């Protein structure tokens, strides 16, 4: 069985059930909000306009942006709740609109007849208006279900488990099987849920209980996969013998009984490092939870709010994106300033550098370098080339500073997921990229790194960040100390290559890296 099938299929129950909980929970909450609001808006015209306008404004916000906004709005919380709130808001518009339309569409003669036989307004609503409007309301629920199931795949960057875990990690590790698997299962779930709701819609319109029973059976069927137990291949302290070796010589397990939450960002190296941390901590008895695929600010906000205990970041990222520093500093000075700022401003502890730097470097193909005589970044001045980078880079001050210092106004920026940049520059679809210096594709694709003669780009030393509560855990700090300085740039590049070029899973690369750091005696 392939690495993907062996490891990711084991995670299917958790990913699927997480997706199902988000979708069904958000739809239920949307109904609880939309039905009462729709009833009020159908009766009071002055309420309908503002209510629909508010719901429409929420709907215009891109799903991933709405999800990301929930993290700071909820005090740095990540995981289920920010995703649930965002998806609940996203589900309201179609159900609210259809409730209003359905209630207003009830025949006036029917309403008058209900009053004529002595029904109160509440009785008429319960026994006449809502039953007649039910098919239209359920149709709105069908629309909302398709939106919510699809948008739920975007929950991964805020730390919520969903089928999006396959898609985001697959994109970054170029595992197209994972991407396709996540897309197909998500689409199948959306279609199945649509047909289940259709049965309830038919039951409401045709007044047949058999359709409702079919809908209930359908719900049971889609819930069953979430209950399947598949023996995990990469979780739990009792793994392979190489994973249960203790770090160091002590026979004790200092983290026995503790649960540690590890966060990672959404690219290959981070997935590998998160797996390395998991193996290191589990070897000392800890139970580890991983929140993967997070953005820089989401991961840091979660750490500062104690929603996660540890993650690995880079000095230049903290310097530019969190501290908003524009001018770079020398490597040692930057680490000292970053460490002091993290502790003083957020109570976050720098627990040591891993030993390698993953910096930005301008890279181009040999053909482009020869055509434009490129050796340094300064040689790019006036060159009519496009430059691709991850969207985060073009929002950082180092891009503006580099562009202005070297006169790179002629370059055309193109935001692109890092998974596609290297192939794009190799094929000549873009002139150059901002490569990551630990990426094995630099050597494999024979890319040329342009020299930063003015030292504009800051250093990006990888280091461990510990949350305010976790930093009081002396045992945790001692265990993590075994990783300090143990990963060279060459070693990290080889680990990344195992995923990006050899198509291994990030867990396999993590195991390989763990073996290099803590070899069997």
Coordinates of C-alpha atoms in Angstrom, one line a residue:
X1 CA 0.0 0.0 0.0
X2 CA 1.4 3.4 -0.9
X3 CA 2.4 6.0 1.7
X4 CA -0.7 8.0 1.0
X5 CA -3.1 5.1 1.3
X6 CA -1.4 3.7 4.4
X7 CA -1.2 6.9 6.3
X8 CA -3.9 9.3 5.0
X9 CA -6.6 6.6 4.7
X10 CA -6.0 6.0 8.4
X11 CA -6.9 9.6 9.0
X12 CA -10.1 9.4 7.0
X13 CA -12.5 8.8 9.8
X14 CA -11.2 11.9 11.7
X15 CA -11.1 14.1 8.6
X16 CA -14.5 12.9 7.3
X17 CA -16.2 13.2 10.7
X18 CA -14.7 16.6 11.3
X19 CA -16.1 17.7 7.9
X20 CA -19.5 16.2 8.7
X21 CA -19.7 17.9 12.1
X22 CA -18.8 21.2 10.6
X23 CA -21.3 20.9 7.7
X24 CA -24.3 19.5 9.7
X25 CA -23.6 21.7 12.7
X26 CA -23.4 24.9 10.6
X27 CA -26.6 24.0 8.7
X28 CA -28.5 23.3 11.9
X29 CA -27.3 26.6 13.4
X30 CA -28.2 28.4 10.2
X31 CA -31.7 27.0 10.4
X32 CA -32.1 28.1 14.0
X33 CA -31.2 31.6 13.0
X34 CA -32.8 31.8 9.5
X35 CA -36.3 30.4 10.3
X36 CA -37.1 32.9 13.2
X37 CA -35.5 35.8 11.3
X38 CA -37.4 34.8 8.2
X39 CA -40.7 34.6 10.0
X40 CA -40.1 38.1 11.5
X41 CA -38.9 39.5 8.2
X42 CA -41.9 38.1 6.3
X43 CA -44.3 39.9 8.7
X44 CA -42.3 43.1 9.0
X45 CA -41.1 44.5 5.6
X46 CA -38.7 47.0 7.3
X47 CA -36.9 44.0 8.8
X48 CA -36.6 42.0 5.6
X49 CA -34.3 44.5 3.7
X50 CA -31.6 44.9 6.4
X51 CA -31.7 41.2 7.3
X52 CA -31.2 40.1 3.7
X53 CA -28.6 42.9 3.1
X54 CA -26.6 41.7 6.2
X55 CA -26.7 38.1 5.1
X56 CA -25.7 39.1 1.5
X57 CA -22.7 41.1 2.7
X58 CA -21.4 38.0 4.6
X59 CA -21.9 35.9 1.5
X60 CA -19.7 38.3 -0.5
X61 CA -16.7 37.7 1.8
X62 CA -14.5 34.9 0.3
X63 CA -14.9 31.8 2.4
X64 CA -11.2 31.5 3.4
X65 CA -11.1 35.1 4.4
X66 CA -14.2 34.7 6.6
X67 CA -12.7 31.7 8.2
X68 CA -9.4 33.4 8.9
X69 CA -11.2 36.5 10.4
X70 CA -12.8 34.3 13.0
X71 CA -9.5 33.4 14.6
X72 CA -8.6 36.9 15.8
X73 CA -12.3 37.7 16.5
X74 CA -12.5 34.7 18.8
X75 CA -9.3 35.5 20.7
X76 CA -6.9 33.4 18.8
X77 CA -9.0 30.2 19.0
X78 CA -8.4 27.7 16.3
X79 CA -10.0 24.5 15.3
X80 CA -13.7 23.6 15.2
X81 CA -15.3 26.7 16.7
X82 CA -14.0 29.5 14.4
X83 CA -14.8 27.3 11.4
X84 CA -18.3 26.5 12.8
X85 CA -19.1 30.1 13.3
X86 CA -17.9 31.1 9.9
X87 CA -19.8 28.3 8.1
X88 CA -22.9 29.0 10.1
X89 CA -22.9 32.7 8.9
X90 CA -22.3 31.4 5.4
X91 CA -25.3 29.2 5.5
X92 CA -27.8 31.9 6.5
X93 CA -28.6 33.7 3.2
X94 CA -30.3 31.0 1.1
X95 CA -32.3 29.7 4.0
X96 CA -33.3 33.2 5.2
X97 CA -34.3 34.3 1.7
X98 CA -36.3 31.2 1.0
X99 CA -38.1 31.4 4.3
X100 CA -39.2 35.0 3.5
X101 CA -40.2 34.1 -0.1
X102 CA -42.0 30.9 1.0
X103 CA -44.0 32.6 3.7
X104 CA -44.9 35.6 1.6
X105 CA -46.0 33.2 -1.2
X106 CA -48.8 31.6 0.9
X107 CA -52.1 32.3 -0.8
X108 CA -54.0 35.2 0.9
X109 CA -57.3 33.3 0.6
X110 CA -55.8 30.4 2.6
X111 CA -54.7 32.8 5.3
X112 CA -58.1 34.4 5.5
X113 CA -59.8 31.1 5.7
X114 CA -57.5 30.1 8.6
X115 CA -58.5 33.3 10.5
X116 CA -62.2 32.7 9.6
X117 CA -62.2 29.3 11.4
X118 CA -60.9 31.0 14.5
X119 CA -57.1 30.3 14.3
X120 CA -54.8 32.6 16.2
X121 CA -51.8 34.1 14.4
X122 CA -49.5 31.6 16.0
X123 CA -51.7 28.6 15.1
X124 CA -52.0 29.9 11.5
X125 CA -48.2 30.1 11.3
X126 CA -47.7 26.6 12.7
X127 CA -50.4 24.8 10.9
X128 CA -50.9 26.7 7.7
X129 CA -48.1 29.1 6.7
X130 CA -45.0 27.0 7.6
X131 CA -46.3 23.7 6.1
X132 CA -47.2 25.4 2.8
X133 CA -43.8 27.3 2.8
X134 CA -41.8 24.2 3.8
X135 CA -40.9 23.1 0.2
X136 CA -39.4 26.5 -0.5
X137 CA -37.6 26.7 2.8
X138 CA -36.1 23.2 2.3
X139 CA -35.0 24.2 -1.2
X140 CA -33.0 27.0 0.5
X141 CA -31.5 24.4 2.8
X142 CA -30.4 22.4 -0.2
X143 CA -28.6 25.4 -1.6
X144 CA -27.0 26.2 1.7
X145 CA -25.8 22.6 2.1
X146 CA -23.9 22.7 -1.2
X147 CA -22.2 26.0 -0.2
X148 CA -21.3 24.8 3.3
X149 CA -20.0 21.4 2.4
X150 CA -17.7 23.0 -0.3
X151 CA -16.6 25.9 1.9
X152 CA -15.8 23.5 4.8
X153 CA -12.8 22.2 2.8
X154 CA -11.2 25.6 3.5
X155 CA -11.3 25.0 7.2
X156 CA -7.8 23.5 7.3
X157 CA -5.9 26.8 7.5
X158 CA -7.7 27.6 10.8
X159 CA -6.9 24.3 12.3
X160 CA -10.2 22.5 11.9
X161 CA -10.2 18.9 10.6
X162 CA -11.9 18.4 7.3
X163 CA -11.6 16.8 3.9
X164 CA -9.6 20.0 3.1
X165 CA -6.7 18.4 5.0
X166 CA -6.2 16.1 2.0
X167 CA -6.4 19.0 -0.5
X168 CA -4.1 21.5 1.2
X169 CA -1.4 19.0 2.2
X170 CA -1.7 17.3 -1.2
X171 CA -1.2 20.6 -3.0
X172 CA 1.9 21.4 -1.0
X173 CA 3.5 18.0 -1.2
X174 CA 2.3 17.6 -4.9
X175 CA 0.4 14.5 -3.9
X176 CA -2.3 14.7 -6.5
X177 CA -3.9 11.5 -5.3
X178 CA -4.6 13.2 -2.0
X179 CA -6.0 16.3 -3.7
X180 CA -8.2 14.2 -5.9
X181 CA -9.4 12.0 -3.0
X182 CA -10.3 15.1 -0.9
X183 CA -12.2 16.7 -3.8
X184 CA -14.1 13.5 -4.8
X185 CA -15.2 12.7 -1.2
X186 CA -16.2 16.3 -0.6
X187 CA -18.2 16.4 -3.8
X188 CA -19.8 13.0 -3.1
X189 CA -20.8 14.2 0.4
X190 CA -22.4 17.4 -1.1
X191 CA -24.4 15.4 -3.6
X192 CA -25.5 12.8 -1.1
X193 CA -26.6 15.5 1.4
X194 CA -28.4 17.3 -1.4
X195 CA -30.4 14.2 -2.2
X196 CA -31.1 13.5 1.4
X197 CA -32.6 17.0 1.9
X198 CA -34.5 16.5 -1.4
X199 CA -36.3 13.6 0.3
X200 CA -37.4 15.9 3.1
X201 CA -38.4 18.4 0.5
X202 CA -40.6 15.8 -1.2
X203 CA -42.0 14.8 2.2
X204 CA -43.0 18.4 2.9
X205 CA -44.6 19.0 -0.5
X206 CA -46.3 15.6 -1.0
X207 CA -47.1 15.0 2.7
X208 CA -45.6 11.5 2.4
X209 CA -43.8 10.0 5.4
X210 CA -41.9 7.5 3.3
X211 CA -39.7 10.3 1.8
X212 CA -38.9 11.5 5.4
X213 CA -37.9 8.0 6.4
X214 CA -35.7 7.7 3.3
X215 CA -34.0 10.9 4.3
X216 CA -33.3 9.7 7.8
X217 CA -31.9 6.4 6.4
X218 CA -29.7 8.5 4.1
X219 CA -28.4 10.6 7.0
X220 CA -27.5 7.4 8.8
X221 CA -25.6 6.1 5.8
X222 CA -23.4 9.3 5.4
X223 CA -22.7 9.3 9.1
X224 CA -21.5 5.7 9.2
X225 CA -18.0 6.3 7.5
X226 CA -17.2 8.7 10.3
X227 CA -17.6 5.8 12.8
X228 CA -15.2 3.4 10.9
X229 CA -12.1 2.6 12.9
X230 CA -9.0 2.2 10.8
X231 CA -5.8 1.3 12.6
X232 CA -3.7 4.4 12.4
X233 CA -0.2 4.1 10.8
X234 CA 1.3 7.3 12.2
X235 CA -0.4 8.1 15.5
X236 CA 0.0 7.0 19.0
X237 CA 3.1 6.3 21.1
X238 CA 3.2 2.6 20.3
X239 CA 4.5 2.9 16.8
X240 CA 7.5 1.2 15.3
X241 CA 10.5 0.6 17.5
X242 CA 12.4 3.4 15.9
X243 CA 9.6 5.8 16.9
X244 CA 9.4 4.8 20.5
X245 CA 13.1 5.2 21.3
X246 CA 13.7 7.7 24.0
X247 CA 15.5 10.9 23.2
X248 CA 18.5 10.8 25.5
X249 CA 19.6 8.0 27.8
X250 CA 17.0 8.2 30.6
X251 CA 14.6 5.3 30.9
X252 CA 11.8 7.5 32.2
X253 CA 9.2 9.1 30.0
X254 CA 9.0 12.7 31.3
X255 CA 6.0 13.6 29.2
X256 CA 3.9 10.5 30.1
X257 CA 0.2 11.4 30.3
X258 CA 0.6 14.9 28.8
X259 CA -1.1 16.1 25.6
X260 CA 0.9 18.5 23.5
X261 CA -0.6 20.4 20.6
X262 CA 1.7 21.1 17.7
X263 CA 0.9 23.5 14.9
X264 CA 2.4 23.7 11.4
X265 CA 2.1 26.0 8.4
X266 CA 0.9 24.9 5.0
X267 CA 4.0 23.8 3.1
X268 CA 6.2 20.7 2.8
X269 CA 8.9 21.6 5.2
X270 CA 6.4 22.5 7.9
X271 CA 4.5 19.2 7.5
X272 CA 7.8 17.3 7.9
X273 CA 8.9 19.3 11.0
X274 CA 5.5 18.8 12.6
X275 CA 5.9 15.1 12.2
X276 CA 9.4 15.3 13.6
X277 CA 8.1 17.1 16.7
X278 CA 5.3 14.5 17.0
X279 CA 7.8 11.6 16.9
X280 CA 10.2 13.3 19.4
X281 CA 7.4 14.1 21.9
X282 CA 5.7 10.7 21.6
X283 CA 9.0 9.0 22.2
X284 CA 8.9 10.7 25.6
X285 CA 5.4 9.5 26.4
X286 CA 3.3 12.5 25.2
X287 CA 0.1 12.3 23.3
X288 CA 0.4 14.7 20.4
X289 CA -2.3 16.6 18.4
X290 CA -1.3 18.3 15.2
X291 CA -3.0 21.4 13.7
X292 CA -1.6 21.6 10.3
X293 CA -1.8 23.9 7.3
X294 CA -2.1 27.2 9.3
X295 CA -1.1 30.6 8.1
X296 CA 1.6 32.6 9.9
X297 CA -0.7 34.9 11.8
X298 CA -3.2 32.2 12.5
X299 CA -0.5 29.9 14.0
X300 CA 1.0 32.7 16.0
X301 CA -2.3 34.0 17.4
X302 CA -3.2 30.4 18.3
X303 CA 0.1 30.0 20.1
X304 CA -0.2 33.3 22.0
X305 CA -3.7 32.3 23.1
X306 CA -2.5 28.8 24.2
X307 CA -4.7 27.1 21.6
X308 CA -1.5 25.3 20.5
X309 CA 1.7 24.6 22.5
X310 CA 4.5 24.7 20.0
X311 CA 5.2 25.4 16.4
X312 CA 8.3 26.1 14.3
X313 CA 8.7 29.5 12.6
X314 CA 11.5 31.5 11.0
X315 CA 13.2 34.6 12.4
X316 CA 12.7 36.7 9.2
X317 CA 9.0 35.9 9.2
X318 CA 8.5 37.0 12.8
X319 CA 10.7 40.0 12.2
X320 CA 8.8 41.2 9.1
X321 CA 5.3 39.9 9.5
X322 CA 4.7 40.1 13.2
X323 CA 7.1 42.7 14.4
X324 CA 6.7 44.8 11.2
X325 CA 10.4 45.6 11.0
X326 CA 11.5 46.9 7.7
X327 CA 15.3 46.9 8.0
X328 CA 17.0 43.6 8.4
X329 CA 19.5 42.9 11.2
X330 CA 22.5 40.6 11.5
X331 CA 21.6 36.9 12.1
X332 CA 22.5 36.7 15.8
X333 CA 21.1 40.2 16.6
X334 CA 17.8 39.4 14.8
X335 CA 17.4 36.2 16.8
X336 CA 18.1 38.0 20.1
X337 CA 15.6 40.8 19.3
X338 CA 13.0 38.4 18.0
X339 CA 13.3 36.3 21.2
X340 CA 13.1 39.3 23.5
X341 CA 10.0 40.7 21.7
X342 CA 8.1 37.4 21.7
X343 CA 8.6 37.0 25.4
X344 CA 8.0 40.6 26.4
X345 CA 5.0 41.2 24.2
X346 CA 3.3 37.8 24.0
X347 CA 4.8 35.6 26.7
X348 CA 6.1 33.3 23.9
X349 CA 9.4 31.5 24.5
X350 CA 12.0 30.9 21.8
X351 CA 13.2 27.4 22.6
X352 CA 16.2 27.3 20.4
X353 CA 17.2 27.2 16.7
X354 CA 17.1 24.0 14.8
X355 CA 20.3 24.7 12.9
X356 CA 19.2 25.5 9.4
X357 CA 18.0 28.6 7.5
X358 CA 15.1 28.5 5.0
X359 CA 15.4 31.9 3.4
X360 CA 14.0 33.5 0.3
X361 CA 16.3 33.5 -2.7
X362 CA 15.6 34.8 -6.2
X363 CA 16.0 31.8 -8.5
X364 CA 15.8 31.5 -12.2
X365 CA 16.4 28.8 -14.9
X366 CA 19.9 28.5 -16.5
X367 CA 18.3 29.6 -19.9
X368 CA 16.9 32.8 -18.4
X369 CA 20.1 33.5 -16.5
X370 CA 22.1 33.2 -19.8
X371 CA 19.7 35.2 -21.8
X372 CA 19.7 38.2 -19.5
X373 CA 23.2 37.7 -18.1
X374 CA 21.9 37.2 -14.5
X375 CA 24.2 36.6 -11.6
X376 CA 23.0 39.0 -8.9
X377 CA 19.6 40.4 -8.0
X378 CA 20.9 43.8 -9.2
X379 CA 21.2 42.3 -12.7
X380 CA 17.4 42.1 -12.8
X381 CA 17.1 45.9 -13.1
X382 CA 15.3 46.7 -16.3
X383 CA 14.7 43.0 -17.2
X384 CA 11.1 42.5 -18.5
X385 CA 10.5 39.3 -16.5
X386 CA 7.7 38.0 -14.3
X387 CA 8.4 36.9 -10.7
X388 CA 6.3 34.4 -9.0
X389 CA 6.1 34.0 -5.2
X390 CA 3.7 32.9 -2.5
X391 CA 1.1 35.6 -1.8
X392 CA 2.6 36.3 1.6
X393 CA 6.0 37.4 0.2
X394 CA 4.5 40.3 -1.9
X395 CA 2.8 41.6 1.2
X396 CA 6.0 41.7 3.2
X397 CA 8.3 44.8 3.5
X398 CA 11.3 42.8 2.2
X399 CA 9.7 42.7 -1.2
X400 CA 9.2 46.4 -1.3
X401 CA 12.6 47.0 0.1
X402 CA 14.3 44.7 -2.4
X403 CA 12.4 46.1 -5.4
X404 CA 13.3 49.7 -4.5
X405 CA 16.9 49.0 -3.6
X406 CA 17.7 47.1 -6.8
X407 CA 15.3 49.0 -9.1
X408 CA 13.1 46.1 -10.0
X409 CA 10.1 48.0 -11.2
X410 CA 10.3 46.2 -14.5
X411 CA 9.4 42.9 -12.8
X412 CA 5.8 41.7 -12.9
X413 CA 4.7 40.0 -9.6
X414 CA 2.6 36.9 -9.9
X415 CA 1.2 35.4 -6.7
X416 CA 1.3 31.6 -6.9
X417 CA 1.1 28.7 -4.5
X418 CA 4.6 27.5 -3.7
X419 CA 3.8 24.0 -5.0
X420 CA 3.7 25.3 -8.6
X421 CA 6.5 27.9 -8.6
X422 CA 9.4 25.6 -9.3
X423 CA 7.8 23.8 -12.3
X424 CA 6.7 27.2 -13.6
X425 CA 10.2 28.7 -13.7
X426 CA 11.7 25.5 -15.0
X427 CA 9.3 25.5 -18.0
X428 CA 9.8 29.3 -18.6
X429 CA 6.2 30.2 -17.6
X430 CA 7.7 32.8 -15.3
X431 CA 11.1 34.4 -15.4
X432 CA 12.1 33.9 -11.8
X433 CA 10.7 32.8 -8.4
X434 CA 11.4 33.4 -4.8
X435 CA 12.7 30.0 -3.9
X436 CA 13.1 28.5 -0.4
X437 CA 16.7 27.8 0.1
X438 CA 16.0 24.4 1.7
X439 CA 13.9 23.2 -1.2
X440 CA 15.5 20.2 -2.9
X441 CA 14.0 21.3 -6.3
X442 CA 16.6 24.0 -6.5
X443 CA 19.3 21.4 -7.2
X444 CA 17.1 18.9 -8.9
X445 CA 15.9 21.5 -11.5
X446 CA 19.4 23.1 -11.7
X447 CA 18.0 26.6 -10.8
X448 CA 20.4 29.5 -10.5
X449 CA 20.3 31.5 -7.2
X450 CA 21.0 35.2 -7.7
X451 CA 23.3 36.8 -5.2
X452 CA 21.8 39.4 -2.8
X453 CA 24.9 41.7 -2.9
X454 CA 23.3 44.3 -0.6
X455 CA 22.0 41.8 2.0
X456 CA 18.4 43.1 1.7
X457 CA 16.7 39.8 2.3
X458 CA 16.7 39.0 6.1
X459 CA 17.9 35.7 7.6
X460 CA 15.3 33.0 8.2
X461 CA 16.6 30.7 10.9
X462 CA 14.2 28.0 11.9
X463 CA 13.4 28.1 15.6
X464 CA 10.9 26.6 18.0
X465 CA 8.2 28.8 19.6
X466 CA 6.6 27.7 22.9
X467 CA 3.2 29.2 24.1
X468 CA 2.9 31.1 27.4
X469 CA 1.5 28.2 29.3
X470 CA 3.6 25.5 27.8
X471 CA 6.9 27.4 28.5
X472 CA 6.4 26.5 32.2
X473 CA 6.7 22.8 31.3
X474 CA 10.3 22.1 32.1
X475 CA 10.0 18.5 30.9
X476 CA 8.8 19.7 27.5
X477 CA 11.6 22.2 27.2
X478 CA 14.2 19.5 28.0
X479 CA 12.8 17.2 25.4
X480 CA 12.8 19.9 22.7
X481 CA 16.3 20.9 23.7
X482 CA 17.5 17.6 22.0
X483 CA 16.5 19.1 18.6
X484 CA 18.5 22.3 19.0
X485 CA 21.1 22.7 16.3
X486 CA 20.5 19.2 15.0
X487 CA 19.2 19.9 11.5
X488 CA 21.6 21.3 8.9
X489 CA 20.4 23.1 5.7
X490 CA 21.6 20.1 3.7
X491 CA 19.7 17.6 5.9
X492 CA 16.5 19.7 5.7
X493 CA 16.9 20.0 1.9
X494 CA 17.2 16.2 1.6
X495 CA 14.1 15.7 3.8
X496 CA 12.1 18.1 1.6
X497 CA 13.4 16.3 -1.5
X498 CA 11.9 13.0 -0.3
X499 CA 8.5 14.6 -0.5
X500 CA 8.8 17.0 -3.4
X501 CA 10.8 14.8 -5.7
X502 CA 10.6 11.2 -4.5
X503 CA 6.9 11.5 -3.8
X504 CA 7.1 10.1 -0.2
X505 CA 4.6 11.3 2.4
X506 CA 5.6 14.0 4.9
X507 CA 5.3 11.3 7.6
X508 CA 7.8 9.1 5.8
X509 CA 10.2 12.1 5.4
X510 CA 9.6 12.9 9.1
X511 CA 10.6 9.4 10.1
X512 CA 13.7 9.6 7.9
X513 CA 14.7 12.9 9.5
X514 CA 14.0 11.5 13.0
X515 CA 16.3 8.6 12.3
X516 CA 19.1 11.0 11.2
X517 CA 18.8 13.0 14.4
X518 CA 18.3 10.1 16.8
X519 CA 20.0 7.1 15.2
X520 CA 19.4 3.7 16.6
X521 CA 22.1 2.6 19.0

